[in-house]
Coordinates of C-alpha atoms in Angstrom, one line a residue:
M1169 CA -4.1 -3.0 13.3
S1170 CA -2.5 -5.2 10.7
A1171 CA -6.0 -6.0 9.2
L1172 CA -6.7 -2.2 9.0
I1173 CA -3.4 -1.6 7.2
L1174 CA -4.1 -4.3 4.7
F1175 CA -7.7 -3.1 4.1
V1176 CA -6.7 0.6 3.6
F1177 CA -3.8 -0.4 1.3
L1178 CA -6.0 -2.5 -0.8
I1179 CA -8.5 0.4 -1.2
T1180 CA -5.6 2.7 -2.3
A1181 CA -4.3 0.1 -4.8
V1182 CA -7.8 -0.3 -6.3
A1183 CA -8.0 3.5 -6.6
A1184 CA -4.7 3.4 -8.6
M1185 CA -2.9 5.5 -6.0
P1186 CA 1.0 5.4 -6.2
I1187 CA 2.4 2.6 -4.0
A1188 CA 4.4 4.9 -1.7
H1189 CA 1.4 7.2 -1.1
G1190 CA -0.9 4.2 -0.5
L1191 CA 1.5 2.8 2.1
L1192 CA 1.7 6.2 3.8
V1193 CA -2.1 6.5 3.9
A1194 CA -2.4 3.0 5.4
A1195 CA 0.2 3.8 8.0
L1196 CA -1.5 7.1 9.0
A1197 CA -4.9 5.4 9.2
A1198 CA -3.5 2.7 11.5
A1199 CA -1.7 5.3 13.7
A1200 CA -4.8 7.6 13.9
T1201 CA -7.0 4.8 15.1
S1202 CA -4.6 3.5 17.7
D1203 CA -3.9 5.3 21.0
K1204 CA -0.7 3.2 21.4
V1205 CA 1.2 4.6 18.5
P1206 CA 2.3 8.2 18.8
L1207 CA 2.4 9.9 15.4
D1208 CA 5.8 11.6 16.1
L1209 CA 7.3 8.1 16.8
L1210 CA 6.0 6.9 13.5
V1211 CA 7.7 9.8 11.7
Q1212 CA 10.9 9.1 13.5
Q1213 CA 10.9 5.5 12.2
M1214 CA 10.3 6.7 8.7
V1215 CA 13.2 9.2 8.8
A1216 CA 15.5 6.7 10.7
Q1217 CA 15.2 4.2 7.9
V1218 CA 16.8 6.5 5.3
Q1219 CA 19.6 7.6 7.6
S1220 CA 21.7 4.7 6.4
F1221 CA 25.2 4.9 4.8
P1222 CA 24.7 2.0 2.4
L1223 CA 21.8 3.9 0.8
I1224 CA 24.2 6.4 -0.6
A1225 CA 25.1 3.7 -3.2
I1226 CA 21.7 3.9 -4.8
P1227 CA 22.0 7.4 -6.5
F1228 CA 25.6 6.7 -7.5
F1229 CA 24.8 3.4 -9.2
M1230 CA 21.8 5.1 -11.0
L1231 CA 24.1 8.0 -12.1
T1232 CA 26.6 5.5 -13.3
G1233 CA 24.1 3.7 -15.5
T1234 CA 22.8 7.0 -16.9
L1235 CA 26.3 8.2 -17.8
M1236 CA 27.4 4.9 -19.3
M1237 CA 24.3 4.2 -21.4
G1238 CA 23.2 7.7 -22.3
G1239 CA 25.9 8.4 -24.8
K1240 CA 27.9 6.7 -27.5
L1241 CA 28.7 3.6 -25.3
G1242 CA 25.2 2.2 -25.5
E1243 CA 25.3 2.2 -29.3
A1244 CA 28.8 0.7 -29.3
L1245 CA 27.6 -2.1 -26.9
I1246 CA 24.7 -3.0 -29.2
G1247 CA 27.0 -2.8 -32.2
V1248 CA 29.4 -5.4 -30.9
L1249 CA 26.6 -7.8 -29.8
T1250 CA 24.8 -7.4 -33.2
T1251 CA 28.1 -8.3 -35.0
L1252 CA 28.5 -11.3 -32.8
I1253 CA 25.1 -12.9 -32.7
G1254 CA 22.7 -10.8 -34.9
R1255 CA 22.8 -13.4 -37.7
F1256 CA 21.5 -16.3 -35.7
H1257 CA 17.9 -17.3 -35.2
G1258 CA 16.4 -14.8 -32.8
G1259 CA 19.7 -13.0 -32.9
P1260 CA 18.3 -9.4 -32.7
A1261 CA 16.2 -10.5 -29.6
Q1262 CA 19.3 -12.2 -28.1
V1263 CA 21.2 -8.9 -28.5
G1264 CA 18.6 -7.3 -26.2
V1265 CA 19.1 -10.0 -23.6
L1266 CA 22.9 -9.7 -23.7
S1267 CA 22.7 -5.9 -23.6
S1268 CA 20.6 -6.0 -20.5
T1269 CA 23.0 -8.5 -18.9
L1270 CA 26.0 -6.2 -19.5
F1271 CA 24.0 -3.1 -18.6
G1272 CA 23.2 -4.8 -15.3
G1273 CA 26.8 -4.3 -14.4
V1274 CA 26.5 -0.5 -14.4
S1275 CA 23.0 0.4 -13.3
G1276 CA 21.2 -1.9 -10.9
S1277 CA 17.7 -0.7 -12.0
A1278 CA 15.5 -2.8 -14.2
V1279 CA 13.3 0.2 -15.0
A1280 CA 16.4 2.2 -16.2
D1281 CA 17.4 -0.9 -18.3
A1282 CA 14.0 -1.2 -19.9
S1283 CA 14.0 2.5 -20.8
A1284 CA 17.5 2.7 -22.1
I1285 CA 17.8 -0.6 -24.0
G1286 CA 14.3 -0.5 -25.2
S1287 CA 14.6 3.0 -26.8
L1288 CA 17.7 1.8 -28.6
L1289 CA 16.6 -1.7 -29.8
I1290 CA 12.9 -1.5 -30.4
P1291 CA 13.2 0.9 -33.4
W1292 CA 16.0 -1.4 -34.8
H1293 CA 13.8 -4.5 -34.4
K1294 CA 10.9 -2.7 -36.2
R1295 CA 13.2 -1.8 -39.1
L1296 CA 14.1 -5.5 -39.4
G1297 CA 10.5 -6.5 -39.4
Y1298 CA 10.4 -8.0 -35.9
P1299 CA 7.0 -8.5 -34.3
P1300 CA 6.7 -5.5 -31.9
A1301 CA 5.0 -7.4 -29.2
F1302 CA 7.7 -10.1 -29.1
S1303 CA 10.4 -7.4 -29.0
A1304 CA 8.6 -5.7 -26.1
A1305 CA 8.3 -9.1 -24.3
T1306 CA 11.9 -9.9 -24.7
L1307 CA 13.1 -6.6 -23.4
A1308 CA 10.6 -6.5 -20.5
A1309 CA 11.8 -9.9 -19.3
A1310 CA 15.5 -9.3 -20.0
A1311 CA 15.5 -6.0 -18.1
T1312 CA 15.1 -7.9 -14.9
I1313 CA 18.5 -9.5 -15.3
D1314 CA 19.8 -6.0 -14.4
I1315 CA 18.8 -6.5 -10.7
L1316 CA 20.6 -9.9 -10.5
I1317 CA 23.9 -8.9 -12.0
P1318 CA 25.6 -6.6 -9.5
P1319 CA 25.1 -3.8 -8.6
S1320 CA 21.5 -4.3 -7.6
I1321 CA 19.3 -1.8 -5.9
P1322 CA 16.7 -4.4 -4.6
M1323 CA 19.6 -6.3 -3.0
I1324 CA 20.8 -3.2 -1.2
L1325 CA 17.3 -2.7 0.1
F1326 CA 17.1 -6.3 1.2
A1327 CA 20.4 -6.1 3.0
L1328 CA 19.3 -2.9 4.7
T1329 CA 16.2 -4.6 6.1
S1330 CA 17.7 -8.0 7.0
N1331 CA 21.3 -7.1 8.0
A1332 CA 22.6 -9.4 5.3
S1333 CA 25.9 -8.6 3.6
I1334 CA 25.5 -6.5 0.4
A1335 CA 28.8 -7.8 -1.0
S1336 CA 27.7 -11.4 -0.5
L1337 CA 24.4 -10.7 -2.2
F1338 CA 26.1 -9.1 -5.1
V1339 CA 28.4 -12.0 -5.6
A1340 CA 25.6 -14.5 -5.2
G1341 CA 23.5 -12.8 -7.8
V1342 CA 26.0 -13.4 -10.6
L1343 CA 25.2 -17.1 -11.4
P1344 CA 21.4 -16.8 -11.3
G1345 CA 21.8 -13.7 -13.6
L1346 CA 23.9 -15.6 -16.1
L1347 CA 21.5 -18.6 -15.9
M1348 CA 18.6 -16.2 -16.6
C1349 CA 20.6 -14.7 -19.5
G1350 CA 21.3 -18.1 -21.1
G1351 CA 17.7 -19.3 -20.7
F1352 CA 16.3 -16.1 -22.2
M1353 CA 18.7 -16.3 -25.1
A1354 CA 17.7 -20.0 -25.7
A1355 CA 14.0 -18.9 -25.6
C1356 CA 14.7 -16.2 -28.2
W1357 CA 16.6 -18.7 -30.5
W1358 CA 13.7 -21.1 -30.2
V1359 CA 11.0 -18.5 -31.1
G1360 CA 13.2 -17.1 -33.9
W1361 CA 13.7 -20.6 -35.4
R1362 CA 10.1 -21.6 -35.0
R1363 CA 8.7 -18.5 -36.6
N1364 CA 11.6 -17.9 -38.9
L1365 CA 11.9 -14.3 -37.7
P1366 CA 14.0 -11.7 -39.6
R1367 CA 17.7 -11.5 -38.7
D1368 CA 20.9 -9.8 -39.9
R1369 CA 22.2 -12.2 -42.6
S1370 CA 25.4 -10.4 -43.3
P1371 CA 28.5 -12.6 -42.8
F1372 CA 30.6 -12.2 -39.7
N1373 CA 33.1 -9.4 -40.0
G1374 CA 36.0 -10.0 -37.7
A1375 CA 37.5 -6.5 -38.2
A1376 CA 34.2 -4.8 -37.4
F1377 CA 33.7 -7.0 -34.3
L1378 CA 37.2 -6.2 -32.9
K1379 CA 36.6 -2.5 -33.6
H1380 CA 33.2 -2.5 -31.7
M1381 CA 34.7 -4.7 -29.0
L1382 CA 37.5 -2.3 -28.3
Y1383 CA 35.1 0.7 -28.4
A1384 CA 32.7 -1.0 -25.9
S1385 CA 35.3 -2.5 -23.6
P1386 CA 34.8 0.1 -20.8
A1387 CA 31.2 -1.1 -20.4
I1388 CA 32.3 -4.8 -20.3
V1389 CA 35.2 -4.1 -17.8
L1390 CA 33.1 -2.2 -15.3
P1391 CA 31.0 -5.1 -14.0
V1392 CA 34.1 -7.2 -13.6
L1393 CA 35.8 -4.5 -11.6
I1394 CA 32.8 -4.1 -9.3
I1395 CA 32.7 -7.9 -8.6
V1396 CA 36.5 -8.0 -8.0
F1397 CA 36.4 -5.0 -5.7
L1398 CA 33.6 -6.5 -3.6
R1399 CA 34.7 -10.1 -3.7
F1400 CA 38.2 -9.3 -2.4
G1401 CA 37.2 -6.6 0.0
I1402 CA 39.0 -3.8 -1.8
A1403 CA 36.1 -1.4 -1.2
T1404 CA 32.7 -1.4 0.4
P1405 CA 29.5 -1.4 -1.8
T1406 CA 29.1 2.4 -1.2
E1407 CA 32.7 3.1 -2.1
V1408 CA 32.3 0.9 -5.2
A1409 CA 29.2 3.0 -6.2
V1410 CA 31.2 6.2 -6.0
L1411 CA 34.2 4.8 -7.8
S1412 CA 32.0 3.4 -10.6
T1413 CA 30.4 6.9 -11.1
L1414 CA 33.9 8.5 -11.3
Y1415 CA 34.9 5.7 -13.7
A1416 CA 31.8 6.4 -15.9
G1417 CA 32.5 10.1 -15.8
L1418 CA 36.2 9.7 -16.8
V1419 CA 35.3 7.2 -19.6
S1420 CA 32.6 9.5 -21.0
T1421 CA 34.9 12.5 -20.9
M1422 CA 38.2 11.1 -22.0
V1423 CA 37.4 8.1 -24.2
Y1424 CA 34.0 8.9 -25.8
R1425 CA 34.2 12.7 -25.3
D1426 CA 30.4 12.9 -25.2
L1427 CA 29.8 14.2 -21.7
G1428 CA 28.8 17.9 -21.9
W1429 CA 27.3 20.0 -19.1
K1430 CA 23.8 19.5 -20.4
R1431 CA 24.1 15.7 -20.4
L1432 CA 25.8 15.7 -17.0
N1433 CA 23.0 17.9 -15.6
D1434 CA 20.3 15.7 -17.2
A1435 CA 22.0 12.6 -15.7
I1436 CA 22.2 14.1 -12.2
V1437 CA 18.5 15.2 -12.3
H1438 CA 17.4 11.8 -13.6
A1439 CA 19.4 10.0 -10.8
G1440 CA 18.1 12.4 -8.2
L1441 CA 14.4 12.0 -9.2
A1442 CA 14.7 8.2 -9.3
T1443 CA 16.5 8.2 -5.9
G1444 CA 13.7 10.4 -4.5
V1445 CA 11.1 7.9 -5.6
V1446 CA 13.0 5.0 -4.0
L1447 CA 13.6 6.8 -0.7
L1448 CA 9.9 7.7 -0.5
V1449 CA 9.0 4.0 -0.9
I1450 CA 11.6 3.1 1.7
M1451 CA 10.1 5.6 4.2
A1452 CA 6.6 4.5 3.6
S1453 CA 7.5 0.8 3.8
A1454 CA 9.5 1.5 7.0
A1455 CA 6.3 3.0 8.6
I1456 CA 4.3 -0.1 7.6
G1457 CA 7.0 -2.5 8.6
W1458 CA 7.4 -0.9 12.1
L1459 CA 3.6 -0.9 12.7
L1460 CA 3.3 -4.6 11.6
T1461 CA 6.3 -5.5 13.8
Y1462 CA 4.7 -3.6 16.7
D1463 CA 1.5 -5.6 16.1
Q1464 CA 3.7 -8.8 16.1
M1465 CA 2.4 -9.9 12.7
P1466 CA 5.7 -11.3 11.4
Q1467 CA 6.2 -13.4 14.5
G1468 CA 2.6 -14.5 14.4
I1469 CA 2.9 -15.7 10.8
A1470 CA 6.2 -17.5 11.6
Q1471 CA 4.6 -19.2 14.6
W1472 CA 1.6 -20.3 12.6
V1473 CA 3.7 -21.8 9.8
Q1474 CA 6.0 -23.6 12.2
A1475 CA 3.0 -25.1 14.1
N1476 CA 1.1 -26.2 10.9
V1477 CA 3.7 -26.7 8.2
H1478 CA 6.6 -29.0 8.9
A1479 CA 8.1 -29.7 5.5
K1480 CA 11.0 -27.3 4.6
W1481 CA 10.1 -27.5 0.8
L1482 CA 6.5 -26.6 1.6
I1483 CA 7.5 -23.5 3.6
I1484 CA 9.7 -22.4 0.7
L1485 CA 6.9 -23.0 -1.7
M1486 CA 4.5 -20.9 0.5
M1487 CA 7.0 -18.0 0.6
N1488 CA 7.4 -18.1 -3.2
L1489 CA 3.7 -18.2 -3.9
M1490 CA 3.1 -15.3 -1.5
M1491 CA 5.9 -13.3 -3.2
L1492 CA 4.6 -14.1 -6.7
V1493 CA 1.1 -12.9 -5.9
L1494 CA 2.1 -9.8 -4.1
G1495 CA 4.8 -9.0 -6.8
M1496 CA 1.9 -8.8 -9.3
F1497 CA 0.4 -5.8 -7.5
I1498 CA 3.2 -4.1 -5.5
D1499 CA 6.4 -2.6 -7.0
L1500 CA 9.6 -4.5 -6.3
P1501 CA 11.3 -2.1 -3.8
A1502 CA 8.2 -1.8 -1.7
A1503 CA 7.6 -5.6 -1.8
V1504 CA 11.2 -6.2 -0.7
L1505 CA 10.9 -3.9 2.3
L1506 CA 7.5 -5.2 3.3
L1507 CA 8.1 -8.9 3.0
T1508 CA 11.7 -9.2 4.3
P1509 CA 10.6 -8.7 8.0
V1510 CA 7.9 -11.4 7.5
F1511 CA 10.2 -13.9 5.8
V1512 CA 13.4 -13.6 7.8
P1513 CA 11.9 -15.5 10.9
L1514 CA 10.6 -18.2 8.5
A1515 CA 13.9 -18.6 6.7
Q1516 CA 15.7 -18.8 10.0
S1517 CA 13.3 -21.5 11.3
I1518 CA 14.2 -23.8 8.4
G1519 CA 18.0 -23.0 8.3
M1520 CA 18.0 -20.9 5.2
D1521 CA 20.6 -18.2 5.3
M1522 CA 19.9 -14.6 4.4
T1523 CA 21.9 -14.6 1.2
Q1524 CA 19.8 -17.4 -0.3
L1525 CA 16.6 -15.7 0.9
G1526 CA 17.7 -12.4 -0.7
I1527 CA 18.4 -14.0 -4.0
M1528 CA 15.2 -16.0 -4.0
M1529 CA 13.2 -12.9 -3.2
V1530 CA 14.8 -10.8 -5.9
V1531 CA 14.4 -13.5 -8.6
N1532 CA 10.8 -14.0 -7.5
L1533 CA 9.7 -10.4 -7.3
A1534 CA 11.6 -9.6 -10.6
I1535 CA 9.0 -11.8 -12.3
G1536 CA 6.3 -9.4 -11.1
L1537 CA 8.0 -6.6 -13.1
Y1538 CA 6.7 -8.1 -16.3
T1539 CA 3.5 -9.7 -15.0
P1540 CA 0.2 -7.8 -15.1
P1541 CA -1.6 -6.0 -13.7
V1542 CA 1.3 -3.8 -12.3
G1543 CA 4.3 -4.8 -14.4
T1544 CA 6.7 -1.8 -14.6
T1545 CA 9.0 -3.1 -17.3
L1546 CA 6.0 -4.6 -19.1
F1547 CA 4.3 -1.2 -19.4
I1548 CA 7.6 0.6 -20.4
T1549 CA 8.5 -1.8 -23.3
S1550 CA 4.9 -2.0 -24.5
A1551 CA 4.7 1.8 -24.6
L1552 CA 8.0 2.0 -26.5
A1553 CA 6.9 -0.7 -29.0
K1554 CA 3.4 0.9 -29.2
V1555 CA 1.5 -2.3 -28.6
K1556 CA -1.1 -3.3 -26.1
V1557 CA 0.0 -4.8 -22.9
G1558 CA -2.1 -7.9 -23.6
Q1559 CA -0.2 -8.5 -26.8
T1560 CA 3.1 -8.4 -25.0
V1561 CA 1.9 -10.8 -22.3
R1562 CA 1.0 -13.4 -24.9
E1563 CA 4.6 -13.4 -26.0
L1564 CA 6.0 -13.9 -22.5
G1565 CA 5.3 -17.6 -22.1
P1566 CA 8.9 -19.0 -22.8
F1567 CA 10.4 -16.3 -20.6
Y1568 CA 8.1 -17.2 -17.7
L1569 CA 9.2 -20.9 -18.0
V1570 CA 12.9 -19.9 -17.8
A1571 CA 12.3 -17.5 -14.9
F1572 CA 10.4 -20.2 -12.9
G1573 CA 13.2 -22.7 -13.6
V1574 CA 15.8 -20.3 -12.2
L1575 CA 13.5 -19.5 -9.2
A1576 CA 13.1 -23.2 -8.4
L1577 CA 16.9 -23.7 -8.6
V1578 CA 17.8 -20.9 -6.2
S1579 CA 15.0 -21.9 -3.9
Y1580 CA 15.8 -25.5 -3.5
V1581 CA 19.4 -25.9 -4.5
P1582 CA 21.5 -23.7 -2.2
A1583 CA 24.7 -24.8 -4.0
S1584 CA 23.5 -22.8 -7.0
I1585 CA 24.2 -19.6 -5.1
I1586 CA 27.9 -18.6 -4.9
R1587 CA 29.0 -17.3 -1.5

């Protein structure tokens, strides 16, 4: 059964069918050819997977990001960062990295980050004379910081599948996210210095900086509030998601006064559509995961690895290589839901806790978002910059080096993950 699922899914992938639809076709094909799997039971497993209270956090975090970055706040955030670092080598690109890091505290979606930040920064980069491909590469890679800085939708999905603590994952993602931010900023500085890229050469204006800082402070405060609420058990992740949406609505209404009925309606529709896509992927992945578990494939892989591979570092390397390859072809939410049941027994066999496994998986699969042939943020930023995907990929070398460095750290140095 497992072989048939893999075969059918590969055919649908080659046919460029959407991931969720391809997973459903593979599940139905396996169920139809087996007399041991009732179709109604398969449907029950799909529905049961989305009847989860923690999943309520997803639409609210998406709505928070849309409300916060869809109005004047996004421009204010970019203004304060431009005043702070825009005059350094690679400064405009570093603004994109820092914007994504701060936006990560209000959204949890790399795709939303790439769309929102890219639409604001790429035209500015072009006016400065920045190479469009490098601008697209910077923002494609930086957008993935969004899913490391809490809140993070992939972490919620991992916790749902592995029974790990969402709060622990959120707190653990802060340090890797900051390391990724620092590494990407260093890469931008190096490229800017080596190529002598254009930058904002106006002198530092303290008054303008303070003005922008005060105006953008609501966006900077929100991620801190989320971490504090989770770290000290003040609210559950779902409650934090609802509170963050209320906060975003109040700030947009009372501080920036740019939240009209039309923008509110657009934000709700956008969050609803994005949530629907995620839930469809969850349901399809649940069907595949249940069939593979019924076929005892995860246990079989774990037993084979335990019998043939004895070094802990080699098992971790094998898991990373498998995730890197699959992440190039499968979208991140689906990859998390499919691989978690396979890797949990392996991680337990070598004494790796679920928090470290979750962070390792998110960091690893995030690389797939800007790696061809199926790189979501890669496609989005390339389209916004109006350059070919191949041109963007050629500019991603320094960012891949940073990402692999952070991946090695979280994989082999458990102390790098805050618990």
